[in-house]
Amino acid sequence: MISLKDVSYKVESEDGDPVEILSNVNLVIKRGEKVALMGANGTGKTTLARLLAGVLTPSSGTVEIEYQNTSNPEFRKNLGRKVGLLFQNPDHQIVSVNVERELALGPENYGYSSDEIHAMIQEYMDRYSLEAVLKSHPHKLSGGEKRRLGLASVMILEPDILILDEPMAHLDMVGRMLFKEELNKILQDDFMTLIYITQNLEEVLDFDRLVVMNGGHIRKASSVAEALNEGKDLEKYGIEFPIRLEFEKDNSIDRQVIKDKIRSLDLEKKSNEESKIVLECNYISFGWKGRNRIISDLNLKLFAGKVHGLLGPTGCGKTTLALLLGGLIEPENGRIELNGVNANQSDLIRDVSYIFQNPERGMFAETVFEDIAYGPKNFGYSGGSLSEAVKNAFNLVGLDIDRFKDRSPHTLSGGEARLAAIAGGIASNKNIIIMDEPTEELDLMGRKRIKAIVEKSAHDGKTVFLISHDSDFLFEVCDYLMIWRDSAIDFHKKIDLYGSPDIFENAQVEMPKILQFANRLQLMPDFMAAGISTLSDLHSILPPKN
């Protein structure tokens, strides 16, 4: 059993005033219970997970596991065998030179014999399909392989309690399917206690209980079924009610009613007229040293005032392409043009804001304000113009400048750090913005904020290029949706994809749920003709709920 009694946790800020992350938290989790932990970014979910795992100790109150206080030094010595924690970002817990050594690390620290360790590695290597990468450096693995390694290195000690912090983040469709298979095994283990942190309600529909956090407090604890009955009311806690649940469980939806409703719609359709070409790739190729070419003879056009999205499986070259477009690496062959003129790396660095896949990992300044100000400073901003640029960036990403400006970046939650890092990427006000997986680990308000940033940037005439596994978000915000398939990029006006549903499965990427709904009702041509592409469009044709 897990018990938290009046638990609070504080961190120091640069101005010396403590910031309270958790306040008087009380919670009991029974042995074998499967608990989903949800809530907006910055509400204390990851802090709570680290307290349970013994990585942190509470500022006040007690955390007990099987009636033992986790602050007790003697109990903490063996806590790693009792509680396993998979970090929000697997790179943060990988420390060894290869996969085999990473698997051996835990058993070695707890004094297992060489023969025992060898047998344990063999068992978990097979269980998590790691044999092919056993001698590989962990940081060369794909996102899915890192997730499997992280879980294997935690599970190898056979803990009674498993804590998974955003385990599906950054996984492609295949990686998510594989992880779900392992998760289903854990859910069927009556003796394993599971605490699962996520922003996606669909991932936890089969769990026993949903615990909702807000403002450092537990606001709600109920069965998942009870929580689902509240539907849209969950959104006040930053939890998005999945659109799939709005229509898939309602088998009474009449196809003809939907068809007639579509005919009566007068939707405002986005213009997809091709405007000025701002950034163009002509037969570019690139391969990392010691590996085969990952990009070969690739052509691409990006337009002013338009939003472009790119879907593709892990390892296909999406991030490498972003590095090329951002001027951080140089193509081996071919050329990249800016406004019709051949561009070198310095030209691209000057004109392109590239926001990395995990931008928070690049935050290094002592305060959030200084980190956001770093880019504008290097591009000539100073004095009042610098302060104004930083203030505008804070406002655009929805972070309160007075609350966050003096905080250390390392005291932020994952979602807060993501937004602060994005603010640093856009503060220089460049004309081309590239975002790599911008919505991962963000709550409902964070996703809405990213959407607003994207839409405002395009409205202001900027060129926006988004890379993501989140096909729903891309279909919602993009004018053009590109799909990486067979070493090439298929370029589509997004509405045209209603006429090519097979392209998603062939490319091993997830079909947007709006397309899935249209396909289920055999209304693909109707949705295409009406230009239905956003959640508001979908809601306008759904029958009212009783």
XYZ file of C-alpha atoms in Angstrom:
546
model
C 0.000 0.000 0.000
C 1.082 3.565 -0.723
C 0.094 6.386 1.614
C 0.727 10.117 1.341
C -0.181 12.181 4.405
C -0.198 15.997 4.232
C 2.644 15.978 1.713
C 4.059 19.297 0.531
C 7.073 20.016 -1.653
C 8.798 23.347 -2.302
C 11.677 24.539 -4.473
C 13.742 27.677 -4.173
C 13.518 30.434 -6.794
C 16.277 32.870 -7.751
C 14.713 35.605 -5.613
C 14.895 33.339 -2.557
C 11.160 32.861 -2.115
C 10.131 29.178 -2.090
C 7.740 27.975 -4.769
C 5.245 25.375 -3.544
C 4.791 22.569 -6.099
C 2.649 20.279 -3.908
C 0.489 21.323 -0.978
C -1.074 19.044 1.660
C -1.532 16.047 -0.640
C -3.309 13.046 0.844
C -3.689 9.842 -1.140
C -3.922 6.088 -0.570
C -3.216 3.574 -3.342
C -3.937 -0.089 -2.675
C -1.639 -2.907 -3.683
C -2.320 -4.020 -7.260
C -4.338 -0.906 -8.094
C -3.898 0.681 -11.524
C -4.075 4.462 -11.090
C -3.959 7.131 -13.790
C -2.548 10.481 -12.670
C -3.682 13.413 -14.808
C -3.955 17.188 -14.747
C -2.621 20.328 -16.348
C 1.094 20.961 -16.814
C 2.747 22.254 -13.655
C 0.255 20.714 -11.224
C 2.858 18.459 -9.576
C 2.344 15.065 -11.241
C 6.023 14.381 -11.960
C 7.042 15.731 -8.545
C 4.581 13.336 -6.934
C 6.014 10.448 -8.966
C 9.551 11.278 -7.858
C 8.471 11.481 -4.231
C 6.942 8.009 -4.511
C 10.119 6.655 -6.092
C 12.325 8.212 -3.422
C 14.132 10.469 -5.897
C 12.823 13.397 -3.806
C 11.820 13.682 -0.154
C 8.867 15.841 0.913
C 9.345 19.284 2.430
C 6.693 18.279 4.945
C 4.352 15.354 5.505
C 5.102 11.669 4.965
C 5.254 9.248 2.054
C 4.884 5.618 3.141
C 5.199 2.412 1.156
C 4.042 -0.678 2.989
C 4.047 1.404 6.190
C 7.713 2.373 5.730
C 8.628 6.064 5.506
C 10.494 6.731 2.229
C 12.582 9.398 4.017
C 14.133 6.683 6.183
C 17.738 6.223 4.897
C 17.736 2.479 5.594
C 14.479 1.941 3.697
C 15.694 4.134 0.820
C 18.667 1.829 0.230
C 16.376 -0.832 -1.243
C 13.638 1.432 -2.604
C 14.795 0.868 -6.209
C 13.760 -2.773 -5.945
C 10.419 -1.801 -4.472
C 9.514 1.093 -6.811
C 10.438 1.412 -10.482
C 10.199 4.838 -12.165
C 10.274 5.363 -15.933
C 11.173 9.011 -16.445
C 9.207 11.393 -18.648
C 12.226 11.536 -20.953
C 14.128 8.211 -21.127
C 17.381 10.043 -21.944
C 17.336 11.419 -18.392
C 17.812 7.966 -16.853
C 20.114 6.298 -19.392
C 23.740 6.456 -18.204
C 25.599 3.435 -19.616
C 27.764 2.943 -22.711
C 25.548 0.285 -24.271
C 22.192 -1.421 -23.819
C 23.654 -4.476 -22.100
C 25.444 -2.369 -19.484
C 22.279 -0.321 -18.909
C 20.301 -3.497 -18.178
C 23.019 -4.718 -15.824
C 23.263 -1.473 -13.859
C 20.381 -2.050 -11.442
C 21.202 -5.685 -10.563
C 24.887 -4.775 -10.098
C 24.029 -1.981 -7.677
C 21.989 -4.412 -5.580
C 24.723 -7.046 -5.433
C 23.407 -9.790 -7.715
C 25.978 -12.362 -8.825
C 27.402 -12.416 -12.373
C 25.425 -15.539 -13.259
C 22.206 -13.991 -11.942
C 22.820 -10.776 -13.867
C 23.547 -12.665 -17.091
C 20.289 -14.612 -16.762
C 18.312 -11.450 -15.966
C 19.734 -9.626 -18.983
C 18.876 -12.561 -21.232
C 15.298 -12.676 -19.934
C 14.575 -8.955 -20.283
C 16.468 -8.613 -23.543
C 14.110 -11.226 -25.019
C 11.019 -9.831 -23.303
C 11.558 -6.321 -24.665
C 13.067 -7.263 -28.058
C 16.464 -5.649 -27.407
C 18.767 -8.376 -28.733
C 19.502 -6.558 -32.000
C 20.695 -3.432 -30.157
C 22.323 -5.059 -27.126
C 25.802 -3.652 -27.929
C 24.513 -0.302 -29.244
C 25.001 3.002 -27.453
C 21.608 3.870 -25.912
C 21.546 7.389 -27.336
C 21.702 5.974 -30.869
C 18.435 4.095 -30.365
C 15.091 5.189 -31.771
C 12.487 6.687 -29.452
C 10.634 3.389 -29.251
C 13.823 1.432 -28.485
C 14.719 3.889 -25.731
C 11.281 3.451 -24.189
C 11.651 -0.335 -24.246
C 15.150 -0.096 -22.761
C 13.952 2.270 -20.029
C 11.103 -0.039 -19.103
C 13.327 -3.136 -19.225
C 15.969 -1.517 -16.989
C 13.248 -0.697 -14.454
C 11.380 -4.008 -14.674
C 14.543 -6.131 -14.432
C 14.523 -5.529 -10.663
C 10.920 -6.796 -10.528
C 9.473 -3.899 -8.506
C 6.110 -4.192 -6.799
C 5.224 -0.628 -7.817
C 5.729 0.776 -11.319
C 5.488 4.483 -12.128
C 5.341 5.485 -15.807
C 5.665 9.194 -16.584
C 4.288 10.040 -20.071
C 5.504 6.702 -21.520
C 3.817 7.148 -24.920
C 5.403 10.526 -25.631
C 7.484 10.722 -28.844
C 6.497 7.230 -29.997
C 5.304 6.645 -33.547
C 2.340 4.429 -34.395
C 4.357 1.189 -34.362
C 6.146 2.131 -31.135
C 2.843 2.925 -29.444
C 1.353 -0.396 -30.516
C 4.334 -2.295 -29.095
C 4.240 -0.340 -25.850
C 0.504 -0.910 -25.484
C 1.095 -4.660 -25.744
C 3.478 -4.492 -22.782
C 1.142 -2.194 -20.866
C -1.710 -4.682 -21.291
C 0.445 -7.358 -19.630
C 1.068 -5.046 -16.685
C -2.630 -4.236 -16.387
C -3.393 -7.943 -16.090
C -0.871 -8.418 -13.263
C -2.990 -8.380 -10.092
C 0.047 -7.869 -7.853
C 1.700 -4.992 -9.705
C 0.711 -1.501 -8.542
C 0.791 0.891 -11.492
C 0.827 4.696 -11.403
C 0.606 6.126 -14.901
C 1.029 9.818 -15.762
C -0.373 11.027 -19.065
C -2.152 13.881 -20.845
C -4.138 11.435 -22.998
C -7.317 10.046 -21.465
C -7.556 7.363 -24.153
C -4.438 5.655 -22.766
C -6.038 4.899 -19.388
C -9.587 3.783 -20.185
C -8.891 0.323 -18.694
C -7.432 1.607 -15.404
C -9.094 1.298 -11.994
C -8.956 4.905 -10.880
C -8.291 8.411 -12.159
C -6.608 10.898 -9.838
C -6.776 14.499 -11.058
C -4.326 17.155 -9.850
C -4.667 20.897 -10.068
C -2.576 23.638 -8.480
C -0.480 21.194 -6.458
C -3.560 19.575 -4.922
C -5.555 16.425 -5.632
C -8.906 17.726 -6.833
C -10.604 14.503 -7.806
C -10.227 10.746 -7.339
C -12.804 8.423 -8.885
C -13.149 5.406 -11.106
C -12.288 6.038 -14.736
C -15.875 5.220 -15.714
C -17.216 7.893 -13.341
C -14.748 10.440 -14.691
C -15.766 9.697 -18.277
C -19.385 10.433 -17.408
C -18.307 14.005 -16.665
C -17.122 14.378 -20.257
C -16.261 17.987 -21.043
C -16.171 18.915 -17.336
C -12.700 17.374 -17.183
C -11.407 20.178 -19.393
C -11.398 22.607 -16.455
C -8.511 20.502 -15.108
C -6.604 20.629 -18.395
C -7.764 17.158 -19.527
C -9.048 16.899 -23.081
C -12.049 14.648 -23.643
C -11.065 12.530 -26.683
C -13.070 13.191 -29.830
C -13.148 9.437 -30.487
C -15.216 8.932 -27.357
C -17.669 11.550 -28.527
C -18.809 9.462 -31.451
C -17.368 5.924 -31.429
C -19.432 4.757 -28.477
C -22.613 6.123 -29.998
C -23.713 3.400 -32.398
C -26.998 5.201 -33.001
C -25.458 7.872 -35.236
C -27.446 7.954 -38.447
C -25.305 8.217 -41.561
C -28.015 9.951 -43.548
C -28.597 12.527 -40.807
C -24.873 13.366 -40.869
C -24.913 13.463 -44.673
C -27.838 15.910 -44.716
C -26.197 18.029 -42.031
C -23.019 18.292 -44.110
C -25.006 19.506 -47.106
C -26.498 22.309 -45.043
C -23.139 23.533 -43.758
C -21.527 26.713 -44.918
C -18.032 26.236 -43.518
C -15.380 28.872 -43.855
C -12.769 27.086 -45.932
C -9.079 27.846 -45.696
C -7.493 29.066 -48.865
C -4.869 26.689 -50.188
C -3.730 28.897 -53.020
C -0.008 28.471 -53.309
C 1.564 31.717 -52.188
C 5.198 32.758 -52.466
C 7.759 29.959 -52.081
C 9.960 30.945 -49.154
C 12.066 27.844 -48.547
C 12.823 25.191 -51.149
C 14.894 22.020 -51.188
C 16.209 20.778 -54.517
C 17.447 17.184 -54.587
C 19.148 17.376 -51.200
C 20.857 14.319 -49.697
C 22.390 13.636 -46.301
C 23.749 10.717 -44.282
C 25.207 10.649 -40.791
C 28.795 9.455 -40.551
C 29.081 5.686 -40.603
C 25.450 5.198 -41.652
C 23.535 4.934 -44.892
C 21.989 8.036 -46.370
C 18.885 8.983 -44.448
C 17.794 11.626 -46.987
C 18.298 11.130 -50.711
C 17.366 13.494 -53.583
C 14.595 15.105 -51.575
C 12.508 17.992 -52.960
C 10.316 20.232 -50.818
C 8.580 23.623 -51.019
C 7.346 25.722 -48.093
C 5.061 28.727 -48.656
C 4.679 32.113 -46.952
C 1.736 32.414 -44.592
C 1.033 28.671 -44.643
C 1.291 25.883 -42.078
C 2.956 22.684 -43.232
C 2.884 19.417 -41.277
C 5.107 16.359 -41.668
C 4.156 12.842 -40.516
C 6.437 9.835 -40.669
C 7.639 6.825 -38.653
C 10.499 7.102 -36.177
C 13.918 7.120 -37.827
C 12.757 8.107 -41.316
C 14.672 11.411 -41.308
C 12.183 14.052 -40.124
C 14.452 15.625 -37.517
C 17.449 15.403 -39.840
C 15.458 17.377 -42.407
C 14.655 20.007 -39.759
C 18.354 20.315 -38.902
C 19.134 20.874 -42.589
C 16.410 23.504 -42.983
C 17.560 25.248 -39.811
C 21.137 25.483 -41.041
C 22.558 23.309 -38.280
C 23.930 20.728 -40.722
C 24.720 20.993 -44.414
C 23.401 18.759 -47.214
C 25.939 16.543 -48.972
C 24.289 17.185 -52.332
C 21.613 19.467 -53.719
C 20.761 22.959 -52.544
C 18.405 24.832 -50.236
C 16.982 28.152 -51.443
C 15.619 31.088 -49.438
C 13.286 33.332 -51.431
C 14.665 31.896 -54.675
C 18.328 32.425 -53.769
C 20.800 29.682 -52.865
C 21.210 29.726 -49.051
C 24.227 28.768 -46.958
C 24.085 27.700 -43.303
C 24.456 31.227 -41.906
C 21.548 32.426 -44.083
C 19.321 29.691 -42.716
C 20.367 30.307 -39.106
C 19.514 33.995 -39.580
C 16.029 33.388 -41.031
C 14.848 30.129 -39.444
C 13.748 29.541 -35.851
C 14.218 25.826 -35.201
C 12.576 24.605 -31.995
C 14.006 21.211 -31.144
C 12.120 18.021 -30.333
C 12.988 18.389 -26.637
C 13.761 22.124 -26.513
C 13.761 22.221 -22.717
C 16.958 20.140 -22.724
C 18.765 23.109 -24.277
C 17.786 25.559 -21.529
C 20.933 26.583 -19.661
C 20.537 30.079 -18.185
C 20.013 30.745 -14.494
C 16.504 32.125 -15.001
C 13.713 31.601 -17.507
C 13.886 35.273 -18.520
C 17.595 35.036 -19.339
C 17.065 31.843 -21.302
C 14.333 33.349 -23.473
C 16.421 36.496 -23.937
C 19.480 34.587 -25.162
C 18.357 34.274 -28.795
C 17.215 37.874 -29.295
C 20.457 39.138 -27.679
C 22.494 37.225 -30.231
C 20.457 38.731 -33.061
C 21.005 42.316 -31.963
C 18.167 43.023 -29.536
C 19.068 45.158 -26.512
C 17.544 47.435 -23.894
C 13.837 48.080 -24.343
C 13.573 46.081 -27.561
C 15.013 43.033 -25.800
C 12.636 43.339 -22.846
C 9.700 43.793 -25.205
C 10.670 40.734 -27.274
C 10.926 38.563 -24.164
C 7.650 39.890 -22.765
C 5.868 39.193 -26.056
C 7.272 35.650 -26.121
C 6.039 35.003 -22.562
C 2.581 36.241 -23.515
C 2.451 34.264 -26.740
C 3.131 30.917 -25.024
C 0.812 31.734 -22.106
C 3.355 31.848 -19.267
C 2.899 34.536 -16.607
C 6.068 36.627 -16.780
C 5.907 37.678 -13.121
C 5.523 34.082 -11.966
C 8.186 32.505 -14.170
C 10.819 35.119 -15.095
C 12.989 34.523 -12.004
C 12.511 30.747 -11.837
C 15.343 28.408 -12.729
C 14.427 26.462 -15.910
C 15.281 23.281 -14.021
C 12.446 23.814 -11.517
C 9.756 23.878 -14.217
C 7.427 21.004 -15.006
C 7.880 19.230 -18.327
C 5.036 21.169 -19.935
C 6.132 24.524 -18.495
C 9.692 23.940 -19.683
C 8.406 23.042 -23.153
C 6.465 26.318 -23.393
C 9.378 28.374 -22.031
C 11.742 26.785 -24.548
C 9.299 27.505 -27.382
C 9.171 31.110 -26.166
C 12.954 31.246 -26.529
C 12.672 29.873 -30.051
C 10.153 32.441 -31.263
C 11.393 35.512 -29.356
C 13.686 36.576 -32.216
C 10.641 36.967 -34.505
C 12.092 35.174 -37.534
C 10.075 34.605 -40.710
C 10.341 30.802 -40.753
C 9.424 28.663 -37.750
C 10.144 24.935 -37.480
C 8.738 23.012 -34.504
C 9.685 19.390 -33.877
C 7.007 17.536 -31.835
C 5.637 20.764 -30.309
C 2.598 19.253 -28.548
C 4.197 16.257 -26.820
C 3.518 16.163 -23.056
C 1.398 19.333 -23.209
C -2.005 19.592 -21.555
C -5.170 20.839 -23.233
C -4.368 24.530 -22.682
C -0.792 24.013 -23.853
C -1.993 22.416 -27.072
C -4.452 25.253 -27.617
C -1.623 27.708 -27.005
C 0.592 26.022 -29.613
C -2.319 26.109 -32.055
C -2.787 29.839 -31.399
C 0.945 30.483 -31.903
C 0.904 28.574 -35.184
C -2.217 30.299 -36.480
C -1.009 33.784 -35.502
C 2.391 33.155 -37.088
C 0.781 32.093 -40.366
C -1.640 35.027 -40.230
C 1.375 37.355 -39.852
C 2.831 35.901 -43.061
C 5.375 33.565 -41.479
C 6.155 30.129 -42.861
C 5.459 27.377 -40.328
C 6.730 23.790 -40.550
C 5.557 21.273 -37.917
C 6.962 17.777 -37.407
C 4.869 15.463 -35.261
C 3.435 11.997 -34.644
C 0.227 13.758 -33.607
C -1.801 13.423 -36.798
C -4.909 14.905 -35.163
C -3.130 18.145 -34.273
C -1.494 18.447 -37.700
C -4.796 17.911 -39.522
C -6.393 20.534 -37.283
C -3.876 23.330 -37.890
C -2.067 22.677 -41.185
C -2.787 23.848 -44.721
C -0.549 21.160 -46.180
C 0.136 17.721 -44.761
C 3.228 15.870 -45.919
C 3.762 12.164 -45.330
C 7.178 10.548 -45.404
C 6.903 7.339 -47.367
C 9.508 5.155 -49.075
C 12.347 7.694 -48.619
C 10.276 10.464 -50.227
C 7.766 13.060 -49.061
C 4.212 13.002 -50.405
C 2.922 16.595 -50.431
C -0.859 17.073 -50.065
C -3.400 19.764 -49.471
C -4.789 18.265 -46.305
C -8.406 18.105 -47.458
C -7.301 15.981 -50.434
C -6.293 13.235 -47.978
C -9.970 12.263 -47.626
C -9.460 10.791 -51.081
C -6.300 8.847 -50.129
C -7.010 7.060 -46.819
C -4.645 4.150 -47.554
C -1.615 6.433 -47.548
C -1.526 6.537 -43.740
C -1.348 2.782 -43.212
C 1.169 2.392 -46.029
C 3.407 4.987 -44.364
C 2.917 3.460 -40.885
C 1.437 6.650 -39.443
C -1.894 7.128 -37.695
C -4.845 8.382 -39.677
C -6.379 11.541 -38.121
C -9.480 10.647 -36.114
C -11.705 12.968 -38.133
C -10.784 10.932 -41.217
C -11.379 7.727 -39.268
C -14.871 8.941 -38.388
C -15.635 9.882 -41.991
C -14.288 6.525 -43.167
C -16.389 4.635 -40.630
C -19.543 6.325 -41.954
C -18.374 5.978 -45.569
C -18.609 9.748 -45.966
C -15.064 10.536 -47.094
C -16.171 12.372 -50.286
C -18.783 14.362 -48.348
C -16.290 15.498 -45.696
C -13.826 16.369 -48.428
C -16.337 18.447 -50.388
C -17.422 20.311 -47.248
C -13.832 20.957 -46.161
C -14.289 19.483 -42.674
C -10.904 19.593 -40.970
C -11.225 20.915 -37.405
C -12.906 19.846 -34.170
C -15.383 22.704 -34.452
C -16.275 21.488 -37.955
C -16.839 17.977 -36.593
C -18.935 19.173 -33.674
C -21.115 21.144 -36.062
C -22.290 17.915 -37.717
C -22.573 15.655 -34.667
C -26.092 15.154 -33.350
C -26.745 16.895 -30.012
C -26.215 14.772 -26.908
C -29.127 13.907 -24.707
